[in-house]
PDB file of C-alpha atoms in Angstrom:
ATOM      1  CA  MET A   1      21.341   2.110  30.514  1.00 45.00           C
ATOM      2  CA  VAL A   2      19.373   5.269  29.734  1.00 56.00           C
ATOM      3  CA  ARG A   3      18.763   7.383  32.787  1.00 82.00           C
ATOM      4  CA  GLY A   4      16.567  10.415  33.135  1.00 94.00           C
ATOM      5  CA  GLY A   5      17.225  13.680  34.843  1.00 96.00           C
ATOM      6  CA  VAL A   6      15.614  16.707  36.399  1.00 96.00           C
ATOM      7  CA  VAL A   7      16.609  20.353  36.116  1.00 97.00           C
ATOM      8  CA  TYR A   8      15.443  22.356  39.092  1.00 97.00           C
ATOM      9  CA  ILE A   9      15.514  25.843  40.556  1.00 98.00           C
ATOM     10  CA  LEU A  10      15.575  26.395  44.293  1.00 97.00           C
ATOM     11  CA  ALA A  11      14.966  29.665  46.119  1.00 97.00           C
ATOM     12  CA  ASN A  12      15.547  30.899  49.632  1.00 96.00           C
ATOM     13  CA  GLN A  13      12.591  31.820  51.844  1.00 94.00           C
ATOM     14  CA  GLY A  14      12.383  35.397  50.550  1.00 95.00           C
ATOM     15  CA  ASN A  15      12.892  34.372  46.893  1.00 96.00           C
ATOM     16  CA  THR A  16      15.894  36.685  46.652  1.00 96.00           C
ATOM     17  CA  THR A  17      18.511  34.038  45.874  1.00 96.00           C
ATOM     18  CA  LEU A  18      18.159  31.302  43.247  1.00 97.00           C
ATOM     19  CA  TYR A  19      20.088  28.109  42.553  1.00 96.00           C
ATOM     20  CA  THR A  20      19.812  26.018  39.394  1.00 97.00           C
ATOM     21  CA  GLY A  21      20.829  22.363  39.486  1.00 97.00           C
ATOM     22  CA  VAL A  22      20.485  19.029  37.720  1.00 97.00           C
ATOM     23  CA  THR A  23      20.180  15.527  39.141  1.00 96.00           C
ATOM     24  CA  SER A  24      19.156  12.001  38.267  1.00 95.00           C
ATOM     25  CA  ASN A  25      17.452  11.610  41.667  1.00 93.00           C
ATOM     26  CA  ILE A  26      15.490  14.711  42.658  1.00 93.00           C
ATOM     27  CA  VAL A  27      14.094  13.258  45.899  1.00 92.00           C
ATOM     28  CA  LYS A  28      17.573  12.418  47.181  1.00 92.00           C
ATOM     29  CA  ARG A  29      19.020  15.734  46.005  1.00 92.00           C
ATOM     30  CA  LEU A  30      16.282  17.795  47.686  1.00 93.00           C
ATOM     31  CA  TYR A  31      16.897  15.879  50.899  1.00 90.00           C
ATOM     32  CA  GLU A  32      20.600  16.722  50.666  1.00 90.00           C
ATOM     33  CA  HIS A  33      19.879  20.420  50.070  1.00 88.00           C
ATOM     34  CA  ARG A  34      17.414  20.635  52.952  1.00 87.00           C
ATOM     35  CA  ASN A  35      19.603  18.805  55.417  1.00 84.00           C
ATOM     36  CA  GLY A  36      22.844  20.591  54.585  1.00 75.00           C
ATOM     37  CA  LYS A  37      24.764  17.532  53.459  1.00 79.00           C
ATOM     38  CA  TYR A  38      27.396  19.823  51.956  1.00 76.00           C
ATOM     39  CA  GLN A  39      27.744  22.446  54.681  1.00 81.00           C
ATOM     40  CA  LYS A  40      30.014  24.783  52.710  1.00 87.00           C
ATOM     41  CA  SER A  41      27.855  24.724  49.584  1.00 86.00           C
ATOM     42  CA  PHE A  42      26.099  27.770  48.140  1.00 91.00           C
ATOM     43  CA  THR A  43      22.683  26.365  49.009  1.00 90.00           C
ATOM     44  CA  SER A  44      23.667  25.702  52.616  1.00 88.00           C
ATOM     45  CA  ARG A  45      25.275  29.114  53.118  1.00 91.00           C
ATOM     46  CA  TYR A  46      22.201  30.950  51.816  1.00 91.00           C
ATOM     47  CA  ALA A  47      19.493  28.559  53.132  1.00 90.00           C
ATOM     48  CA  ILE A  48      18.221  27.788  49.630  1.00 93.00           C
ATOM     49  CA  ARG A  49      15.755  24.933  50.089  1.00 93.00           C
ATOM     50  CA  LYS A  50      12.461  25.766  48.366  1.00 95.00           C
ATOM     51  CA  LEU A  51      11.792  23.988  45.050  1.00 97.00           C
ATOM     52  CA  VAL A  52      10.158  26.600  42.817  1.00 98.00           C
ATOM     53  CA  TYR A  53      10.667  25.089  39.340  1.00 98.00           C
ATOM     54  CA  TYR A  54      11.582  21.785  37.728  1.00 96.00           C
ATOM     55  CA  GLU A  55      11.668  20.047  34.352  1.00 96.00           C
ATOM     56  CA  VAL A  56      11.862  16.275  33.878  1.00 95.00           C
ATOM     57  CA  PHE A  57      13.843  14.703  31.022  1.00 97.00           C
ATOM     58  CA  SER A  58      14.074  11.118  29.854  1.00 96.00           C
ATOM     59  CA  ARG A  59      17.833  11.484  29.263  1.00 95.00           C
ATOM     60  CA  ILE A  60      20.291  12.984  31.742  1.00 96.00           C
ATOM     61  CA  GLU A  61      22.258  14.494  28.843  1.00 96.00           C
ATOM     62  CA  ASP A  62      19.216  16.556  27.855  1.00 97.00           C
ATOM     63  CA  ALA A  63      18.759  17.693  31.457  1.00 97.00           C
ATOM     64  CA  ILE A  64      22.406  18.786  31.645  1.00 97.00           C
ATOM     65  CA  ALA A  65      22.087  20.745  28.402  1.00 97.00           C
ATOM     66  CA  ARG A  66      18.952  22.473  29.701  1.00 98.00           C
ATOM     67  CA  GLU A  67      20.652  23.303  33.007  1.00 98.00           C
ATOM     68  CA  LYS A  68      23.475  25.029  31.110  1.00 98.00           C
ATOM     69  CA  GLN A  69      20.923  26.968  29.075  1.00 97.00           C
ATOM     70  CA  ILE A  70      19.069  28.136  32.187  1.00 98.00           C
ATOM     71  CA  LYS A  71      22.263  29.020  34.054  1.00 97.00           C
ATOM     72  CA  GLY A  72      23.390  31.072  31.053  1.00 97.00           C
ATOM     73  CA  GLY A  73      20.242  33.170  31.167  1.00 95.00           C
ATOM     74  CA  SER A  74      19.483  36.268  33.175  1.00 97.00           C
ATOM     75  CA  ARG A  75      17.710  36.393  36.516  1.00 97.00           C
ATOM     76  CA  LYS A  76      14.676  37.765  34.636  1.00 98.00           C
ATOM     77  CA  LYS A  77      14.575  34.683  32.392  1.00 97.00           C
ATOM     78  CA  LYS A  78      14.759  32.416  35.445  1.00 98.00           C
ATOM     79  CA  GLU A  79      11.948  34.350  37.112  1.00 98.00           C
ATOM     80  CA  ASP A  80       9.837  34.083  33.941  1.00 98.00           C
ATOM     81  CA  LEU A  81      10.383  30.296  33.922  1.00 97.00           C
ATOM     82  CA  ILE A  82       9.336  30.062  37.555  1.00 98.00           C
ATOM     83  CA  LEU A  83       6.270  32.238  36.982  1.00 98.00           C
ATOM     84  CA  SER A  84       5.204  30.081  34.007  1.00 97.00           C
ATOM     85  CA  MET A  85       4.944  27.024  36.274  1.00 94.00           C
ATOM     86  CA  ASN A  86       4.561  28.481  39.728  1.00 97.00           C
ATOM     87  CA  PRO A  87       3.216  32.071  39.760  1.00 97.00           C
ATOM     88  CA  ASN A  88       2.949  32.124  43.557  1.00 97.00           C
ATOM     89  CA  TRP A  89       6.461  30.754  44.161  1.00 97.00           C
ATOM     90  CA  TYR A  90       5.107  27.859  46.252  1.00 96.00           C
ATOM     91  CA  ASP A  91       7.397  25.033  47.341  1.00 95.00           C
ATOM     92  CA  LEU A  92       6.680  22.326  44.754  1.00 95.00           C
ATOM     93  CA  SER A  93       8.424  19.533  46.653  1.00 92.00           C
ATOM     94  CA  ASN A  94       5.145  17.848  47.563  1.00 87.00           C
ATOM     95  CA  GLN A  95       4.455  17.284  43.842  1.00 85.00           C
ATOM     96  CA  LEU A  96       7.512  15.031  43.842  1.00 80.00           C
ATOM     97  CA  GLY A  97       6.698  13.244  47.093  1.00 76.00           C
ATOM     98  CA  VAL A  98       9.122  15.261  49.216  1.00 74.00           C
ATOM     99  CA  GLU A  99       8.087  16.926  52.443  1.00 68.00           C
TER     100      GLU A  99
END
């Protein structure tokens, strides 16, 4: 079975801390981040809940490769990616049906 994936970048409220992740179920994963499912995780400790960037892939393997590429880049490169899609750093969760 071929399964797609999503690479995403989350930010805290002040946009000072970023987190890059990959998932096959973005709605479920955003819910987990926002509700602190993993209380000792980086995103829980730093209240990182705002979806500021995402890319959708038809194959999870491609999403994983892209996540590694993004994580390997500088903060500036991540900010440039975010600005290319979301210049005002809005929470994009509603575009994916998440409130």
